[in-house]
Amino acid sequence: MSTSQTTDVQASTHATEYDSVTNNIVVAALYKFTRFTDFEQYREPILNTMLENDVKGTLLIASEGINGTISGSRQGIDNVLEYLRSIEAIGSFTFKESYTDAQPFYRTKVKLKKEIVTMGVENIDPLQSVGRYVKPSEWNALISDPEVILIDTRNDYEVQIGTFQNAVNPNTETFREFPEYVAKELDPAKHKKVAMFCTGGIRCEKSTAFMREQGFEEVYHLEGGILKYLEEIPASESMWQGDCFVFDNRV
């Protein structure tokens, strides 16, 4: 992965393996929805752990969980992840790693937030209700079903870089606009099967929970997001078109 002079890069459609010489920076993307009622008291301890291990990037913490992307040495990332797991409210979580030869982030931040991914709708709880997870190996069959409407939950500038065949672009500038798109363009009585996807999975946790609350019964989302799909599905079988936008140097 190469850095750009702006605040973004495009992800390769092929996984990059770790090499201690050429790709010695580990980039870890993580999130977890959980009951994190005392999150405020963990801002400083998490920040200090990152600083002590020379780990950069941004972590967002809120009463609904944790979300972010961090980068550093193999040992530094392992130490930070181990500390996060030691926090009772967080515990175990899944994360995705990629590797690069240059530090992609400039700063180290831990931010207190109302939401770890901002939709701006009260009482949307992925811990209570969420869409059905679909593994990358089963995704092509699902989105090839003519009865399924496929929705890209990302913002327009991300969709323009790449998306799945036949995916609908809601033309949103921010995730906050997604509920308005649903209200105007989708109908539970008409759209019986809805499949959704995003970069790493977190936006779909919120969007499918929201859709379920709005009365859509058959709601699916791509487990692990686009990044997991590109990692697991051979190019010869892929229904992805273009590149995948990911963030870099964003803090």
Tab-separated table of N, CA and C in Angstrom, residues 122-221:
chain	number	residue	atom	x	y	z
A	122	GLU	N	-31.452	8.181	16.756
A	122	GLU	CA	-31.455	7.679	18.123
A	122	GLU	C	-31.903	6.218	18.193
A	123	ASN	N	-31.341	5.516	19.153
A	123	ASN	CA	-31.780	4.166	19.531
A	123	ASN	C	-31.638	3.110	18.434
A	124	ILE	N	-30.663	3.279	17.555
A	124	ILE	CA	-30.344	2.219	16.599
A	124	ILE	C	-29.277	1.351	17.250
A	125	ASP	N	-29.624	0.113	17.529
A	125	ASP	CA	-28.745	-0.746	18.324
A	125	ASP	C	-28.439	-2.053	17.597
A	126	PRO	N	-27.264	-2.166	16.977
A	126	PRO	CA	-26.890	-3.409	16.297
A	126	PRO	C	-26.789	-4.610	17.232
A	127	LEU	N	-26.712	-4.375	18.527
A	127	LEU	CA	-26.671	-5.490	19.472
A	127	LEU	C	-28.047	-6.126	19.635
A	128	GLN	N	-29.095	-5.384	19.268
A	128	GLN	CA	-30.457	-5.884	19.398
A	128	GLN	C	-30.973	-6.503	18.102
A	129	SER	N	-30.668	-5.863	16.985
A	129	SER	CA	-31.177	-6.342	15.697
A	129	SER	C	-30.238	-5.899	14.591
A	130	VAL	N	-29.934	-6.818	13.702
A	130	VAL	CA	-29.023	-6.513	12.601
A	130	VAL	C	-29.373	-7.418	11.423
A	131	GLY	N	-28.884	-7.068	10.244
A	131	GLY	CA	-29.151	-7.902	9.078
A	131	GLY	C	-28.437	-9.238	9.147
A	132	ARG	N	-28.780	-10.118	8.230
A	132	ARG	CA	-28.148	-11.437	8.180
A	132	ARG	C	-26.770	-11.326	7.520
A	133	TYR	N	-25.783	-11.874	8.183
A	133	TYR	CA	-24.419	-11.837	7.645
A	133	TYR	C	-24.292	-12.835	6.491
A	134	VAL	N	-23.650	-12.401	5.422
A	134	VAL	CA	-23.416	-13.264	4.270
A	134	VAL	C	-21.910	-13.329	4.029
A	135	LYS	N	-21.370	-14.532	4.016
A	135	LYS	CA	-19.932	-14.700	3.814
A	135	LYS	C	-19.549	-14.337	2.376
A	136	PRO	N	-18.326	-13.862	2.173
A	136	PRO	CA	-17.884	-13.512	0.822
A	136	PRO	C	-18.107	-14.632	-0.191
A	137	SER	N	-17.913	-15.879	0.232
A	137	SER	CA	-18.075	-17.018	-0.677
A	137	SER	C	-19.520	-17.199	-1.138
A	138	GLU	N	-20.473	-16.624	-0.408
A	138	GLU	CA	-21.892	-16.757	-0.739
A	138	GLU	C	-22.479	-15.472	-1.316
A	139	TRP	N	-21.667	-14.423	-1.345
A	139	TRP	CA	-22.156	-13.103	-1.733
A	139	TRP	C	-22.567	-13.025	-3.200
A	140	ASN	N	-21.783	-13.595	-4.101
A	140	ASN	CA	-22.098	-13.517	-5.529
A	140	ASN	C	-23.463	-14.108	-5.843
A	141	ALA	N	-23.764	-15.230	-5.219
A	141	ALA	CA	-25.053	-15.880	-5.467
A	141	ALA	C	-26.201	-14.999	-4.989
A	142	LEU	N	-26.023	-14.376	-3.831
A	142	LEU	CA	-27.081	-13.524	-3.286
A	142	LEU	C	-27.347	-12.330	-4.189
A	143	ILE	N	-26.298	-11.623	-4.586
A	143	ILE	CA	-26.519	-10.393	-5.350
A	143	ILE	C	-26.853	-10.664	-6.815
A	144	SER	N	-26.772	-11.922	-7.223
A	144	SER	CA	-27.193	-12.301	-8.576
A	144	SER	C	-28.682	-12.611	-8.629
A	145	ASP	N	-29.310	-12.703	-7.476
A	145	ASP	CA	-30.748	-12.958	-7.384
A	145	ASP	C	-31.495	-11.718	-7.876
A	146	PRO	N	-32.320	-11.839	-8.918
A	146	PRO	CA	-33.023	-10.669	-9.463
A	146	PRO	C	-34.000	-10.025	-8.483
A	147	GLU	N	-34.377	-10.741	-7.432
A	147	GLU	CA	-35.302	-10.183	-6.444
A	147	GLU	C	-34.589	-9.347	-5.381
A	148	VAL	N	-33.264	-9.366	-5.410
A	148	VAL	CA	-32.481	-8.638	-4.407
A	148	VAL	C	-32.093	-7.261	-4.932
A	149	ILE	N	-32.340	-6.228	-4.132
A	149	ILE	CA	-31.827	-4.899	-4.442
A	149	ILE	C	-30.528	-4.727	-3.663
A	150	LEU	N	-29.474	-4.381	-4.364
A	150	LEU	CA	-28.140	-4.274	-3.778
A	150	LEU	C	-27.802	-2.801	-3.558
A	151	ILE	N	-27.505	-2.429	-2.317
A	151	ILE	CA	-27.273	-1.028	-1.972
A	151	ILE	C	-25.870	-0.826	-1.409
A	152	ASP	N	-25.166	0.117	-1.978
A	152	ASP	CA	-23.846	0.513	-1.497
A	152	ASP	C	-24.061	1.589	-0.429
A	153	THR	N	-23.744	1.297	0.818
A	153	THR	CA	-24.025	2.240	1.908
A	153	THR	C	-22.948	3.311	2.076
A	154	ARG	N	-21.919	3.271	1.245
A	154	ARG	CA	-20.840	4.250	1.365
A	154	ARG	C	-21.227	5.575	0.702
A	155	ASN	N	-20.386	6.562	0.885
A	155	ASN	CA	-20.642	7.877	0.313
A	155	ASN	C	-20.302	7.907	-1.174
A	156	ASP	N	-20.859	8.887	-1.865
A	156	ASP	CA	-20.750	8.934	-3.323
A	156	ASP	C	-19.312	8.919	-3.819
A	157	TYR	N	-18.415	9.679	-3.170
A	157	TYR	CA	-17.030	9.727	-3.648
A	157	TYR	C	-16.349	8.371	-3.543
A	158	GLU	N	-16.795	7.534	-2.610
A	158	GLU	CA	-16.253	6.185	-2.487
A	158	GLU	C	-16.806	5.278	-3.581
A	159	VAL	N	-18.104	5.415	-3.832
A	159	VAL	CA	-18.770	4.594	-4.841
A	159	VAL	C	-18.186	4.863	-6.222
A	160	GLN	N	-17.838	6.108	-6.499
A	160	GLN	CA	-17.309	6.476	-7.813
A	160	GLN	C	-16.009	5.753	-8.137
A	161	ILE	N	-15.260	5.371	-7.115
A	161	ILE	CA	-13.977	4.696	-7.316
A	161	ILE	C	-14.158	3.216	-7.631
A	162	GLY	N	-15.206	2.617	-7.064
A	162	GLY	CA	-15.461	1.201	-7.311
A	162	GLY	C	-16.669	0.728	-6.538
A	163	THR	N	-17.359	-0.291	-7.073
A	163	THR	CA	-18.530	-0.843	-6.404
A	163	THR	C	-18.851	-2.203	-7.024
A	164	PHE	N	-19.872	-2.875	-6.502
A	164	PHE	CA	-20.282	-4.156	-7.069
A	164	PHE	C	-21.174	-3.940	-8.290
A	165	GLN	N	-21.151	-4.905	-9.179
A	165	GLN	CA	-22.023	-4.873	-10.352
A	165	GLN	C	-23.476	-4.713	-9.915
A	166	ASN	N	-24.167	-3.796	-10.575
A	166	ASN	CA	-25.602	-3.565	-10.367
A	166	ASN	C	-25.956	-2.974	-9.003
A	167	ALA	N	-24.965	-2.450	-8.286
A	167	ALA	CA	-25.259	-1.844	-6.987
A	167	ALA	C	-25.900	-0.469	-7.166
A	168	VAL	N	-26.820	-0.155	-6.268
A	168	VAL	CA	-27.468	1.157	-6.253
A	168	VAL	C	-26.615	2.128	-5.444
A	169	ASN	N	-26.380	3.301	-5.993
A	169	ASN	CA	-25.649	4.357	-5.301
A	169	ASN	C	-26.653	5.334	-4.698
A	170	PRO	N	-26.752	5.423	-3.372
A	170	PRO	CA	-27.700	6.355	-2.743
A	170	PRO	C	-27.322	7.824	-2.934
A	171	ASN	N	-26.118	8.082	-3.454
A	171	ASN	CA	-25.645	9.447	-3.698
A	171	ASN	C	-25.618	10.295	-2.429
A	172	THR	N	-25.114	9.709	-1.360
A	172	THR	CA	-25.000	10.437	-0.098
A	172	THR	C	-23.604	11.041	0.043
A	173	GLU	N	-23.544	12.191	0.691
A	173	GLU	CA	-22.253	12.814	0.970
A	173	GLU	C	-21.719	12.384	2.324
A	174	THR	N	-22.624	12.043	3.240
A	174	THR	CA	-22.242	11.519	4.551
A	174	THR	C	-23.216	10.414	4.930
A	175	PHE	N	-22.821	9.600	5.900
A	175	PHE	CA	-23.676	8.497	6.350
A	175	PHE	C	-24.950	9.016	7.008
A	176	ARG	N	-24.920	10.243	7.499
A	176	ARG	CA	-26.110	10.845	8.104
A	176	ARG	C	-27.263	10.967	7.107
A	177	GLU	N	-26.961	11.003	5.831
A	177	GLU	CA	-27.989	11.161	4.806
A	177	GLU	C	-28.657	9.842	4.435
A	178	PHE	N	-28.106	8.734	4.906
A	178	PHE	CA	-28.635	7.431	4.510
A	178	PHE	C	-30.086	7.214	4.952
A	179	PRO	N	-30.471	7.552	6.197
A	179	PRO	CA	-31.873	7.360	6.592
A	179	PRO	C	-32.852	8.111	5.695
A	180	GLU	N	-32.476	9.297	5.245
A	180	GLU	CA	-33.340	10.069	4.353
A	180	GLU	C	-33.487	9.363	3.007
A	181	TYR	N	-32.399	8.787	2.521
A	181	TYR	CA	-32.456	8.024	1.271
A	181	TYR	C	-33.434	6.863	1.405
A	182	VAL	N	-33.354	6.135	2.508
A	182	VAL	CA	-34.246	4.994	2.734
A	182	VAL	C	-35.697	5.450	2.751
A	183	ALA	N	-35.971	6.545	3.454
A	183	ALA	CA	-37.341	7.048	3.570
A	183	ALA	C	-37.924	7.441	2.213
A	184	LYS	N	-37.087	7.997	1.342
A	184	LYS	CA	-37.564	8.485	0.048
A	184	LYS	C	-37.606	7.417	-1.039
A	185	GLU	N	-36.660	6.484	-0.997
A	185	GLU	CA	-36.471	5.596	-2.142
A	185	GLU	C	-36.823	4.127	-1.917
A	186	LEU	N	-36.939	3.700	-0.679
A	186	LEU	CA	-37.167	2.282	-0.412
A	186	LEU	C	-38.489	2.049	0.301
A	187	ASP	N	-39.097	0.908	0.005
A	187	ASP	CA	-40.405	0.570	0.565
A	187	ASP	C	-40.402	-0.898	0.984
A	188	PRO	N	-40.688	-1.193	2.254
A	188	PRO	CA	-40.693	-2.594	2.711
A	188	PRO	C	-41.653	-3.476	1.923
A	189	ALA	N	-42.738	-2.891	1.433
A	189	ALA	CA	-43.719	-3.672	0.681
A	189	ALA	C	-43.224	-4.003	-0.723
A	190	LYS	N	-42.348	-3.174	-1.255
A	190	LYS	CA	-41.836	-3.363	-2.611
A	190	LYS	C	-40.480	-4.046	-2.623
A	191	HIS	N	-39.615	-3.632	-1.743
A	191	HIS	CA	-38.247	-4.163	-1.707
A	191	HIS	C	-38.149	-5.240	-0.632
A	192	LYS	N	-38.463	-6.461	-1.039
A	192	LYS	CA	-38.559	-7.575	-0.089
A	192	LYS	C	-37.198	-8.071	0.382
A	193	LYS	N	-36.216	-8.038	-0.515
A	193	LYS	CA	-34.876	-8.520	-0.170
A	193	LYS	C	-33.865	-7.407	-0.434
A	194	VAL	N	-33.163	-7.014	0.606
A	194	VAL	CA	-32.200	-5.924	0.495
A	194	VAL	C	-30.825	-6.414	0.942
A	195	ALA	N	-29.837	-6.279	0.069
A	195	ALA	CA	-28.455	-6.629	0.413
A	195	ALA	C	-27.640	-5.343	0.471
A	196	MET	N	-26.792	-5.229	1.499
A	196	MET	CA	-26.026	-4.002	1.697
A	196	MET	C	-24.561	-4.332	1.942
A	197	PHE	N	-23.700	-3.382	1.596
A	197	PHE	CA	-22.269	-3.598	1.831
A	197	PHE	C	-21.589	-2.261	2.090
A	198	CYS	N	-20.424	-2.340	2.732
A	198	CYS	CA	-19.598	-1.159	2.996
A	198	CYS	C	-18.145	-1.617	3.042
A	199	THR	N	-17.244	-0.733	3.387
A	199	THR	CA	-15.817	-1.048	3.285
A	199	THR	C	-15.383	-2.181	4.203
A	200	GLY	N	-15.635	-2.017	5.500
A	200	GLY	CA	-15.175	-3.013	6.468
A	200	GLY	C	-16.265	-3.685	7.263
A	201	GLY	N	-17.498	-3.211	7.130
A	201	GLY	CA	-18.618	-3.843	7.809
A	201	GLY	C	-19.347	-2.994	8.823
A	202	ILE	N	-18.693	-1.963	9.370
A	202	ILE	CA	-19.307	-1.239	10.480
A	202	ILE	C	-20.536	-0.432	10.070
A	203	ARG	N	-20.492	0.227	8.924
A	203	ARG	CA	-21.658	1.008	8.511
A	203	ARG	C	-22.866	0.109	8.275
A	204	CYS	N	-22.604	-1.104	7.808
A	204	CYS	CA	-23.706	-2.029	7.563
A	204	CYS	C	-24.333	-2.536	8.857
A	205	GLU	N	-23.566	-2.549	9.933
A	205	GLU	CA	-24.147	-2.914	11.224
A	205	GLU	C	-25.252	-1.919	11.573
A	206	LYS	N	-24.955	-0.644	11.365
A	206	LYS	CA	-25.931	0.406	11.664
A	206	LYS	C	-27.047	0.458	10.623
A	207	SER	N	-26.679	0.391	9.340
A	207	SER	CA	-27.685	0.538	8.286
A	207	SER	C	-28.679	-0.613	8.275
A	208	THR	N	-28.200	-1.840	8.500
A	208	THR	CA	-29.140	-2.962	8.512
A	208	THR	C	-30.010	-2.939	9.764
A	209	ALA	N	-29.449	-2.494	10.887
A	209	ALA	CA	-30.258	-2.349	12.104
A	209	ALA	C	-31.357	-1.315	11.872
A	210	PHE	N	-31.005	-0.227	11.211
A	210	PHE	CA	-31.979	0.816	10.889
A	210	PHE	C	-33.059	0.281	9.953
A	211	MET	N	-32.646	-0.447	8.923
A	211	MET	CA	-33.606	-0.999	7.968
A	211	MET	C	-34.575	-1.958	8.642
A	212	ARG	N	-34.065	-2.773	9.530
A	212	ARG	CA	-34.925	-3.704	10.268
A	212	ARG	C	-35.965	-2.930	11.073
A	213	GLU	N	-35.540	-1.848	11.680
A	213	GLU	CA	-36.461	-1.033	12.473
A	213	GLU	C	-37.536	-0.394	11.600
A	214	GLN	N	-37.196	-0.136	10.336
A	214	GLN	CA	-38.146	0.479	9.411
A	214	GLN	C	-39.101	-0.530	8.779
A	215	GLY	N	-38.977	-1.791	9.149
A	215	GLY	CA	-39.919	-2.790	8.669
A	215	GLY	C	-39.428	-3.681	7.547
A	216	PHE	N	-38.181	-3.533	7.134
A	216	PHE	CA	-37.612	-4.416	6.110
A	216	PHE	C	-37.197	-5.722	6.789
A	217	GLU	N	-37.769	-6.822	6.364
A	217	GLU	CA	-37.554	-8.088	7.063
A	217	GLU	C	-36.343	-8.863	6.552
A	218	GLU	N	-36.187	-8.944	5.232
A	218	GLU	CA	-35.050	-9.682	4.670
A	218	GLU	C	-33.940	-8.707	4.306
A	219	VAL	N	-33.061	-8.499	5.260
A	219	VAL	CA	-31.945	-7.572	5.071
A	219	VAL	C	-30.646	-8.342	5.273
A	220	TYR	N	-29.746	-8.223	4.315
A	220	TYR	CA	-28.483	-8.960	4.359
A	220	TYR	C	-27.318	-7.982	4.296
A	221	HIS	N	-26.181	-8.385	4.859
A	221	HIS	CA	-24.990	-7.584	4.604
A	221	HIS	C	-23.740	-8.442	4.524
